[in-house]
Tab-separated table of C-alpha atoms and ligand atoms in Angstrom:
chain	number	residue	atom	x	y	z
N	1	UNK	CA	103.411	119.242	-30.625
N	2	UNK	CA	104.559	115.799	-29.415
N	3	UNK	CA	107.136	114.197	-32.522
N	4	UNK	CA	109.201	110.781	-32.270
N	5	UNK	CA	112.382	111.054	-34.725
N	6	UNK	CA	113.199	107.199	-35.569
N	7	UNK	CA	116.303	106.158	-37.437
N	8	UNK	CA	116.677	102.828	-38.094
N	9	UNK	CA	119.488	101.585	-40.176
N	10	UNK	CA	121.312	98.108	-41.992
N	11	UNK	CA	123.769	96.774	-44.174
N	12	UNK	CA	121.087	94.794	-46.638
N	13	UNK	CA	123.975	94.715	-49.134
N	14	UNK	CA	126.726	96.898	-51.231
N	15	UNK	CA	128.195	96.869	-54.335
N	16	UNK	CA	131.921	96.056	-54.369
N	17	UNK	CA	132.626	94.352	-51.045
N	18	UNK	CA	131.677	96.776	-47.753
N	19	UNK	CA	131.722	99.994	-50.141
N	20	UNK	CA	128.064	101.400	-50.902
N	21	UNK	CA	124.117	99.990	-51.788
N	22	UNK	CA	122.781	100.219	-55.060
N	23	UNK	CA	121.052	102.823	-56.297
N	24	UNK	CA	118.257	100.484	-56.981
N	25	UNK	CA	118.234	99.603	-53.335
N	26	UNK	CA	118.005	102.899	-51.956
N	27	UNK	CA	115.289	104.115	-54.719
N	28	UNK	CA	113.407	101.034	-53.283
N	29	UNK	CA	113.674	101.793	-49.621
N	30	UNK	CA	113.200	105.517	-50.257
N	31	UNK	CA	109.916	104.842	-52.052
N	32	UNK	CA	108.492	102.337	-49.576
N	33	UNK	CA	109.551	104.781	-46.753
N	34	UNK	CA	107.671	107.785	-48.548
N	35	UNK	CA	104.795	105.992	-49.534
N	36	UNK	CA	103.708	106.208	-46.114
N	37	UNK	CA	103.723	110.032	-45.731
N	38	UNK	CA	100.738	111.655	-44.385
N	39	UNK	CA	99.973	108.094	-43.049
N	40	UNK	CA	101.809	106.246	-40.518
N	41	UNK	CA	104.909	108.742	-40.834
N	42	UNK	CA	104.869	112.582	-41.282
N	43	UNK	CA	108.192	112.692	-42.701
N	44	UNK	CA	111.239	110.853	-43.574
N	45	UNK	CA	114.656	110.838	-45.513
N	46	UNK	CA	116.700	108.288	-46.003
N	47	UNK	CA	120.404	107.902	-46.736
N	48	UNK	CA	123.884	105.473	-46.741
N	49	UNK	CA	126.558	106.531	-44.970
N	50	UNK	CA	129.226	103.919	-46.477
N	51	UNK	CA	127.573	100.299	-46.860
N	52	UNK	CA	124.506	101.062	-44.406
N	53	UNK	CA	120.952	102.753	-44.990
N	54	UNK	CA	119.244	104.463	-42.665
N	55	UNK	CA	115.340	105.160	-42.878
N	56	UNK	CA	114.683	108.064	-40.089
N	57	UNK	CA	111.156	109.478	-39.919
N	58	UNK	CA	109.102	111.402	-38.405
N	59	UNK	CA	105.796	110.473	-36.525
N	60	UNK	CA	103.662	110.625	-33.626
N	61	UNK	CA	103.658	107.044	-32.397
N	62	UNK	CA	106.324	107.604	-29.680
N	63	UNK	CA	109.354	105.574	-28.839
N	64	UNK	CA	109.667	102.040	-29.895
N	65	UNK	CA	106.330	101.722	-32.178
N	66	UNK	CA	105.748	98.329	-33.188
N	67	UNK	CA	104.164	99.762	-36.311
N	68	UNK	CA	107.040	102.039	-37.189
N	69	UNK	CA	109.476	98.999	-36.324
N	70	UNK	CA	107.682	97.036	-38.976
N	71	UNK	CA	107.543	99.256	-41.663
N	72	UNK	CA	111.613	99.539	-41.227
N	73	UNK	CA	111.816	96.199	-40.956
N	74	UNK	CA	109.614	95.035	-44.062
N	75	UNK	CA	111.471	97.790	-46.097
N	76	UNK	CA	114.537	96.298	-45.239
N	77	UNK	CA	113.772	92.857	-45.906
N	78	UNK	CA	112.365	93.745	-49.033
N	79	UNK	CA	115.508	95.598	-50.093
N	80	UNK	CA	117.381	92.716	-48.734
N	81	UNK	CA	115.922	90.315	-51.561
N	82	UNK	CA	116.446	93.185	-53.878
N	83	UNK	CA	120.044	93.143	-53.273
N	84	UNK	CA	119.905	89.216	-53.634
N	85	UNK	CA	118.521	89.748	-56.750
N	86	UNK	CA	121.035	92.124	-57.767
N	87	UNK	CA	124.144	89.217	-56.537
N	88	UNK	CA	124.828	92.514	-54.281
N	89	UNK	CA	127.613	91.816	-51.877
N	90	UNK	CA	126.578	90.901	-48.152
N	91	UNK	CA	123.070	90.744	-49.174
N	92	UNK	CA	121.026	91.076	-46.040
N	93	UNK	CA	124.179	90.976	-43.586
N	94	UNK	CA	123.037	92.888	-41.041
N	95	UNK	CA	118.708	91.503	-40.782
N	96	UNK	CA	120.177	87.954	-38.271
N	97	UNK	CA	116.823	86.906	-37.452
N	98	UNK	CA	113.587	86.159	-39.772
N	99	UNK	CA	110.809	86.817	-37.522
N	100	UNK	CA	109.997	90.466	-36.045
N	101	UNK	CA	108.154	90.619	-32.598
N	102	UNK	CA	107.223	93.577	-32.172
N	103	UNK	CA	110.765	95.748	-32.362
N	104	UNK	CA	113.838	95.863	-34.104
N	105	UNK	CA	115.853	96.032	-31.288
N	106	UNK	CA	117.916	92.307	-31.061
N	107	UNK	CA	117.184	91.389	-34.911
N	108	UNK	CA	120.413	93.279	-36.256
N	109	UNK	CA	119.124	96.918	-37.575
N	110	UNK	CA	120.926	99.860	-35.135
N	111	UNK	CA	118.028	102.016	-33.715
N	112	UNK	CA	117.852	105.422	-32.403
N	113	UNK	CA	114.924	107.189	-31.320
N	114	UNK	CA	114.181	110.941	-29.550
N	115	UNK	CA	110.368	111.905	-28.109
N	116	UNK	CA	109.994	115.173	-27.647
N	117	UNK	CA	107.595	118.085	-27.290
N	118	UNK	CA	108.739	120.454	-29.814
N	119	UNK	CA	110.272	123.570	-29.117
N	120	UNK	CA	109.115	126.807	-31.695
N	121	UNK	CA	112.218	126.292	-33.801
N	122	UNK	CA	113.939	121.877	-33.116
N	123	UNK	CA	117.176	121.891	-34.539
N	124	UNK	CA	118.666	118.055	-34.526
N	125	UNK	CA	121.751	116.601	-35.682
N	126	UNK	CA	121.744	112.828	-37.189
N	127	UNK	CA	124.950	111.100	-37.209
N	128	UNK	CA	125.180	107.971	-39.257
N	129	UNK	CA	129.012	105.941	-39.160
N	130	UNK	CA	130.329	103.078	-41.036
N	131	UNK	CA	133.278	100.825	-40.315
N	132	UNK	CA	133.176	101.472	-36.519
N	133	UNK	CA	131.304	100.636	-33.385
N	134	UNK	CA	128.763	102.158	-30.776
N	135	UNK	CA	131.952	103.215	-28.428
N	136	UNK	CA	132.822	105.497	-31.019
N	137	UNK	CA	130.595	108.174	-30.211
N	138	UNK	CA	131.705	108.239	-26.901
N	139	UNK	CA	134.948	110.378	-27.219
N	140	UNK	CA	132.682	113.331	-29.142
N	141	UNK	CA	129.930	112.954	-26.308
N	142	UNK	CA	132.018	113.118	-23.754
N	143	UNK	CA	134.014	116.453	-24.809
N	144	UNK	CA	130.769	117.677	-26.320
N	145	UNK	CA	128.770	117.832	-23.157
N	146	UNK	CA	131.164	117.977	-20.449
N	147	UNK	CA	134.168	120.104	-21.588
N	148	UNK	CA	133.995	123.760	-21.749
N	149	UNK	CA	137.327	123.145	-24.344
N	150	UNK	CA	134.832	121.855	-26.879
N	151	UNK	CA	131.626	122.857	-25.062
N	152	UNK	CA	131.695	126.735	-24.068
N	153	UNK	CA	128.006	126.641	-23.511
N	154	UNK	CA	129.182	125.009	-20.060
N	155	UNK	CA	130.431	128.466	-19.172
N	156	UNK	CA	128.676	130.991	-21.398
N	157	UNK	CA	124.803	129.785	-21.535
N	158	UNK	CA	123.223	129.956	-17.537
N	159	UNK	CA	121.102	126.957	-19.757
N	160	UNK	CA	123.810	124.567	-19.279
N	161	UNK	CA	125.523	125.220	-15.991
N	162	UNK	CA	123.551	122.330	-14.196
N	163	UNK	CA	124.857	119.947	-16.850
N	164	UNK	CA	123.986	116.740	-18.116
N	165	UNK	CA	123.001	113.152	-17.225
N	166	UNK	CA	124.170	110.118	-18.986
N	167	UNK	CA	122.618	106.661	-19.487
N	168	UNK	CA	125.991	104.533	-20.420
N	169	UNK	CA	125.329	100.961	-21.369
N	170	UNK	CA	127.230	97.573	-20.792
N	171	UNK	CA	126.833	96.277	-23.865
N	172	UNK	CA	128.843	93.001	-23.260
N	173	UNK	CA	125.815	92.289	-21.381
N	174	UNK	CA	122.968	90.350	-23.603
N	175	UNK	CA	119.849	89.195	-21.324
N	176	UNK	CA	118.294	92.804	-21.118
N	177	UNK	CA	119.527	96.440	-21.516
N	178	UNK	CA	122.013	97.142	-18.708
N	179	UNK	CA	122.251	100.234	-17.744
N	180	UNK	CA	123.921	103.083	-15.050
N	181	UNK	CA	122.600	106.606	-14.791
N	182	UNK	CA	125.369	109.151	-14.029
N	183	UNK	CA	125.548	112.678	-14.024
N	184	UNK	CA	128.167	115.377	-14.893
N	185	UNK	CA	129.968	117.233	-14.000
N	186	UNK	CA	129.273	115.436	-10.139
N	187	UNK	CA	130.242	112.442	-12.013
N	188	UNK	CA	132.726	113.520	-14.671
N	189	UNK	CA	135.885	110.934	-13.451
N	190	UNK	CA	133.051	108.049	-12.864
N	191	UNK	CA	131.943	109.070	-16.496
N	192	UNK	CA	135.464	108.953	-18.139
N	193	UNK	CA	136.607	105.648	-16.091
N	194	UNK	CA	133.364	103.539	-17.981
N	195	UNK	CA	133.743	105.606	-21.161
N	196	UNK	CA	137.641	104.448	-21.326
N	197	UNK	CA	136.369	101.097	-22.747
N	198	UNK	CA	134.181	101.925	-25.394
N	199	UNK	CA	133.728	97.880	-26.801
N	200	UNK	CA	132.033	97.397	-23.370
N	201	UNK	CA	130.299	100.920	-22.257
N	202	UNK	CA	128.433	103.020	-24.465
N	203	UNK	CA	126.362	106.489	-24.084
N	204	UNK	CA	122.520	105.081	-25.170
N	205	UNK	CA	121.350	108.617	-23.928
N	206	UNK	CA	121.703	112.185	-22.706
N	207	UNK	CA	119.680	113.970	-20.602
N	208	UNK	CA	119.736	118.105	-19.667
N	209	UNK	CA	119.914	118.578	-16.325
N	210	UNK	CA	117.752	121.887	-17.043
N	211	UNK	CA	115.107	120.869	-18.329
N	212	UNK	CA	114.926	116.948	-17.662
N	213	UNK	CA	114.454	116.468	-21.629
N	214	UNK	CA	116.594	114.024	-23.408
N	215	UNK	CA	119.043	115.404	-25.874
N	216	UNK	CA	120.908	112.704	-27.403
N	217	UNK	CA	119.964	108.833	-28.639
N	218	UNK	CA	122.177	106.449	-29.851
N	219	UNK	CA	122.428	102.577	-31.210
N	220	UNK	CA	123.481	100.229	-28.766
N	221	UNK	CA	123.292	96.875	-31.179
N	222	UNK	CA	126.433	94.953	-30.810
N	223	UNK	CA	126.138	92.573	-34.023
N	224	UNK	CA	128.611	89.505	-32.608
N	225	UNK	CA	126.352	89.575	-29.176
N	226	UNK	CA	123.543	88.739	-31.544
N	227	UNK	CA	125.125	86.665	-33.966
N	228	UNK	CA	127.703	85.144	-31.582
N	229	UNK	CA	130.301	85.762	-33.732
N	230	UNK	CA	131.300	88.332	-36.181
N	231	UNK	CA	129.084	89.500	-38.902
N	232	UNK	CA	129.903	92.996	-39.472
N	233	UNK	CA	130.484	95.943	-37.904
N	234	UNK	CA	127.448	97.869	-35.781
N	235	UNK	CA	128.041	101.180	-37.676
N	236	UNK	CA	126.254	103.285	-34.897
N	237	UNK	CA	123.492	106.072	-35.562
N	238	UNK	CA	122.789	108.949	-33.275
N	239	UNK	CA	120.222	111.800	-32.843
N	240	UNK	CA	121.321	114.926	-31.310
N	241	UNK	CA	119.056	117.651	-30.637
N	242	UNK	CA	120.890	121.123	-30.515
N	243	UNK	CA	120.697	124.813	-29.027
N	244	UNK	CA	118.845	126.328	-26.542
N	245	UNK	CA	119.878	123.876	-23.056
N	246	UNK	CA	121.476	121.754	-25.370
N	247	UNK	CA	124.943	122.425	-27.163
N	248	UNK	CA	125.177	124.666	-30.463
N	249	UNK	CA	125.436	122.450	-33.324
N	250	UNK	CA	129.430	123.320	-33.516
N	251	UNK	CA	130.112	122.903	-29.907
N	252	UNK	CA	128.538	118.990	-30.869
N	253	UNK	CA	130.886	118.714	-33.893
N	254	UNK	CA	134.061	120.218	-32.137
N	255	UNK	CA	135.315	117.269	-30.910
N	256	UNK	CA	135.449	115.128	-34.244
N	257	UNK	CA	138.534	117.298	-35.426
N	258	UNK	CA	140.510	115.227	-33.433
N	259	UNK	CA	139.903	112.330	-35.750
N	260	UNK	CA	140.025	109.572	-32.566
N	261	UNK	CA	141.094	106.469	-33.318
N	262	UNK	CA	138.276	104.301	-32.957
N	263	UNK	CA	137.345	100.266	-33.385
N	264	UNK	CA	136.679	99.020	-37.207
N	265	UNK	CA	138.535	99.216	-40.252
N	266	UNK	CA	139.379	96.452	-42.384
N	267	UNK	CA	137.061	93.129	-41.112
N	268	UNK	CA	135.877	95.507	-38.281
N	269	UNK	CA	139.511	94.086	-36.133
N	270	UNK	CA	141.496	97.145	-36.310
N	271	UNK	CA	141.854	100.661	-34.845
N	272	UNK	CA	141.421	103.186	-37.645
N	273	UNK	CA	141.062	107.188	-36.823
N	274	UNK	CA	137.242	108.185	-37.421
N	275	UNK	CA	137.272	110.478	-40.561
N	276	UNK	CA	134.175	113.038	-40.384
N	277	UNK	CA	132.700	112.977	-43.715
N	278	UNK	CA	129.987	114.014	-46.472
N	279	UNK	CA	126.870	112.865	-46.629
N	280	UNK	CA	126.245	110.116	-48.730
N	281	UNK	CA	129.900	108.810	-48.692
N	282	UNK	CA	131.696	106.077	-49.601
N	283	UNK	CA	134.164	103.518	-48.304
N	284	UNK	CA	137.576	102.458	-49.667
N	285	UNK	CA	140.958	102.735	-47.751
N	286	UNK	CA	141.489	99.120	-46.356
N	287	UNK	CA	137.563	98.625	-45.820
N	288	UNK	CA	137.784	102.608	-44.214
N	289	UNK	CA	139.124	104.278	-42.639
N	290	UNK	CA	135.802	104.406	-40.367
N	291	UNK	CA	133.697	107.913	-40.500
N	292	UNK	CA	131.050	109.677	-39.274
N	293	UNK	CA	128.049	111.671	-41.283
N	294	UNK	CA	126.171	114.298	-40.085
N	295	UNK	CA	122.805	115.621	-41.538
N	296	UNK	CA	121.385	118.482	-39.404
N	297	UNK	CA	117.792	119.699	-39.955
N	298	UNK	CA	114.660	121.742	-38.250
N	299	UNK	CA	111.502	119.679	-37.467
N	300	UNK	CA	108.238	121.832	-37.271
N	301	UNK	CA	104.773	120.434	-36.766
N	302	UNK	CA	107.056	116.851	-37.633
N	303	UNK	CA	107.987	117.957	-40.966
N	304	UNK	CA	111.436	117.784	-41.701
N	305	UNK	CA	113.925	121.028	-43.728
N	306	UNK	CA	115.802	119.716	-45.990
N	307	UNK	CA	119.163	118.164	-44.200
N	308	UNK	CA	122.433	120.354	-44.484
N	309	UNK	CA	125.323	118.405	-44.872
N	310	UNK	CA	127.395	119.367	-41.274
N	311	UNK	CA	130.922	118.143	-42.262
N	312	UNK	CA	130.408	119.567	-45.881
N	313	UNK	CA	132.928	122.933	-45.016
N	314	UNK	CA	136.716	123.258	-46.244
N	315	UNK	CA	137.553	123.050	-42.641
N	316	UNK	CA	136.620	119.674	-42.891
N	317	UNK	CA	138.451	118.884	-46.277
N	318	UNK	CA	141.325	119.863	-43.763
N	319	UNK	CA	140.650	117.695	-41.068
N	320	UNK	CA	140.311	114.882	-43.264
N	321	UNK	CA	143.532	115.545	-44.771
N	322	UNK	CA	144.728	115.278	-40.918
N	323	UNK	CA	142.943	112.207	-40.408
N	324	UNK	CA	143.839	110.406	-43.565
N	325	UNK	CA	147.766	111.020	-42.175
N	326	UNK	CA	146.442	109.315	-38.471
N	327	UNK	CA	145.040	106.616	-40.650
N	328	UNK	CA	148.028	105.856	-42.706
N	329	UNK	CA	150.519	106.423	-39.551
N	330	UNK	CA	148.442	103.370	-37.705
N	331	UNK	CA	148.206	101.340	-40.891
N	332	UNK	CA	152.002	101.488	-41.000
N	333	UNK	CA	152.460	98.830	-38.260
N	334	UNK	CA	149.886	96.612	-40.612
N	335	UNK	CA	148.485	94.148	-37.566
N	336	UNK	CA	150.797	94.157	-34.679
N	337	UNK	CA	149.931	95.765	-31.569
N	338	UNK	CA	147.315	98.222	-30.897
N	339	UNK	CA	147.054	98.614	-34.875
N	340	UNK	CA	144.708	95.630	-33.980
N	341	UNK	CA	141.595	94.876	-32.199
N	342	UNK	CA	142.307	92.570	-28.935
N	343	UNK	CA	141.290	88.546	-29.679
N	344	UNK	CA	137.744	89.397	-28.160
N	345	UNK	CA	137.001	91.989	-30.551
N	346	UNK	CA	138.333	90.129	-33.599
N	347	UNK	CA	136.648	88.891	-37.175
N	348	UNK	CA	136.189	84.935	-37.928
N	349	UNK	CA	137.076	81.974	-35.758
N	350	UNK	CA	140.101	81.632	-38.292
N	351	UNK	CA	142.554	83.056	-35.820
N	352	UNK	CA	141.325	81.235	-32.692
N	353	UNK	CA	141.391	77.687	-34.526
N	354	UNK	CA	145.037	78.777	-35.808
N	355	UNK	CA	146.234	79.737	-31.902
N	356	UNK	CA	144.759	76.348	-30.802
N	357	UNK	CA	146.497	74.429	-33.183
N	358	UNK	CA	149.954	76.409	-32.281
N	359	UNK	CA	149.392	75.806	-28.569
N	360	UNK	CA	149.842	72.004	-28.900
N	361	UNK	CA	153.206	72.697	-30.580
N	362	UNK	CA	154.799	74.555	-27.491
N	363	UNK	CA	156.860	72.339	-25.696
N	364	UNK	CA	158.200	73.339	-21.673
N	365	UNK	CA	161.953	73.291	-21.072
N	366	UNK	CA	163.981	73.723	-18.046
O	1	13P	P1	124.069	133.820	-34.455
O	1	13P	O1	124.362	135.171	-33.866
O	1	13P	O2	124.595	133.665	-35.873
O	1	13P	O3	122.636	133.402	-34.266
O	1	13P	O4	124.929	132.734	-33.585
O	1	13P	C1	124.753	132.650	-32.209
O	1	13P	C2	125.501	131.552	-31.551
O	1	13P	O5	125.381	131.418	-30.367
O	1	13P	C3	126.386	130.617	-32.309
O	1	13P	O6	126.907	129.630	-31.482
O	2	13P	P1	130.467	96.487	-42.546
O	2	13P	O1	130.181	96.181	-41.100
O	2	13P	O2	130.324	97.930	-42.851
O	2	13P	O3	129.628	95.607	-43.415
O	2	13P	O4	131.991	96.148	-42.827
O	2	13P	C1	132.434	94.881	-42.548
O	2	13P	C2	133.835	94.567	-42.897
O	2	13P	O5	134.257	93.499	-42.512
O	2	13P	C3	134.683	95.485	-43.652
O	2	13P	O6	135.956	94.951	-43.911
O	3	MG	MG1	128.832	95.423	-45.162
O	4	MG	MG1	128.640	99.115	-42.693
């Protein structure tokens, strides 16, 4: 059977600055989401990871339904009055435009979508993080499906020797969806050299060399290229389907032990190490530190299992431990330096109009 997984998510508000939605607000979207079971969706489930819900279903509709678009985007406007109602905190931050044409895509909800025909047992991954940016996933991809370190399935499994293909994105460009197709392990230093810059180039998609079928999806939105300035954080999604020519689920969630530092954090203008985390989590820290969920399920015939928490696992209580030491090492040198995001990358104009009125002030001397 042919199946479309869709995750679409937002910040329509939280309680307490940046920290978590209402429970209100989630009962809402949940039961707008599941009242369409059996019609326009199969399946669904729908979660926060920090200050963002995400609605991912199930359906037959394919890749960028206008119909499946709209019923995210109605349920999200709808829970954005909600949350108005409620005097929640950012109410609606993340929905920057009032009219829907046809897509989310360019409105302010992240998107990621996978069409696929389904294999007698589809396991997926669905990663959902807060307080960061698309680049962040691009670390973890990178050792996941090119490094036989975190990825022994490049040596072990005669499924994986070919490889993979990546789409990476230049996000910094904002007329249409720019995009270069390269493929590893040909590729690998071409790969790395774009993936170096994650706040310009971002993995949208991952292909198996195998099999030609696409493995991985994930959110391109970059919030200030929509907005034009800053507005919050993107908070990326990301599908991942698993086993078989793909990775095993572990060799995909190897590479977050290392806890990279990533862009985020307090007013989205620091670095911050990205803390792996349980589902449903919330955020404190100085606005953090960023993390990363992970629900992993089985889709059959489109119906979902329930999810399995991936980063629920005392090896994980561990690595945060790890990562909460990263996070207060960086935090330590408070704004100077790399503890900070470069001026491009930066929350409010409040720091440009304070340079500009410095720069009259310097005077030239012999
Ligand atoms: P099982 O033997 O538990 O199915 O695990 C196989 C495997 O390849 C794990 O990565
Ligand atoms: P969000 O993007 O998660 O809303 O966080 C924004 C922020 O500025 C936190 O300090
Ligand atoms: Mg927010
Ligand atoms: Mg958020």
């Amino acid at each position: 059977m042919r199946t479309t997984v869709t995750v679409i998510k937002a910040d329509i508000g939280s309680i307490g600055g940046h920290l978590k939605p209402s429970e209100g607000l989630l009962k809402l979207v949940k039961s707008r989401v599941e009242a369409e079971k059996g019609k326009l969706i199969i399946d669904c489930y729908v979660s926060h990871t920090g200050d963002d819900i995400a609605i991912l279903c199930t359906h037959n509709k394919g890749k960028n339904s206008s119909e499946i678009h709209k019923m995210a985007w109605d349920t999200l406007m709808e829970g954005a009055n909600l949350a108005k109602k409620q005097g929640l905190y950012g109410a609606g931050q993340d929905l920057l435009k009032d009219a829907f044409s046809g897509n989310v895509k360019g409105l302010g909800p992240a998107v990621a979508e996978l069409e696929f025909d389904e294999r007698p047992n589809e396991p997926f991954l669905f990663f959902a993080a807060d307080k960061t940016d698309p680049g962040a996933y691009n670390l973890p991809l990178y050792l996941g499906f090119c490094d036989p370190m975190h990825c022994s399935g490049l040596i072990l499994s005669s499924k994986m020797a070919k490889g993979f293909r990546f789409e990476i994105m230049d996000v910094s460009y904002t007329e249409k969806d720019r995009i270069i197709t390269l493929n590893a392990p040909e590729e690998l230093y071409d790969i790395a050299a774009l993936l170096r810059d994650p706040e310009r180039f971002v993995v949208a998609a991952v292909y198996s060399k195998e099999s030609g079928e696409q493995v991985t999806a994930a959110s391109t939105t970059r919030l200030h290229n929509i907005a034009g300035k800053y507005v919050g954080k993107d908070d990326p999604i990301m599908l991942v389907r698993v086993q078989g020519n793909f990775p095993a689920t572990g060799e995909v969630l190897s590479p977050y032990a290392l806890g990279h530092y990533v862009a985020g954090f307090m007013r989205g203008s620091h670095n911050g190490p990205l803390m792996p985390v349980k589902l449903n989590s919330t955020i404190s820290y100085f606005d953090g530190p960023p993390v990363v969920s992970c629900a992993a399920f089985c889709v059959h015939e489109g119906h979902l299992t329930e999810a399995v928490d991936a980063f629920d696992h005392p090896f994980w209580d561990y690595v945060r431990q790890e990562v909460s030491k990263k996070g207060i090492e960086i935090r330590r040198q408070g704004f100077f330096g790399n503890a900070m995001l470069p001026m491009s990358e930066l929350e409010y104009g409040g720091i440009a109009d304070k340079l500009r009125g410095l720069e009259e002030r310097f005077v030239t001397k012999d």
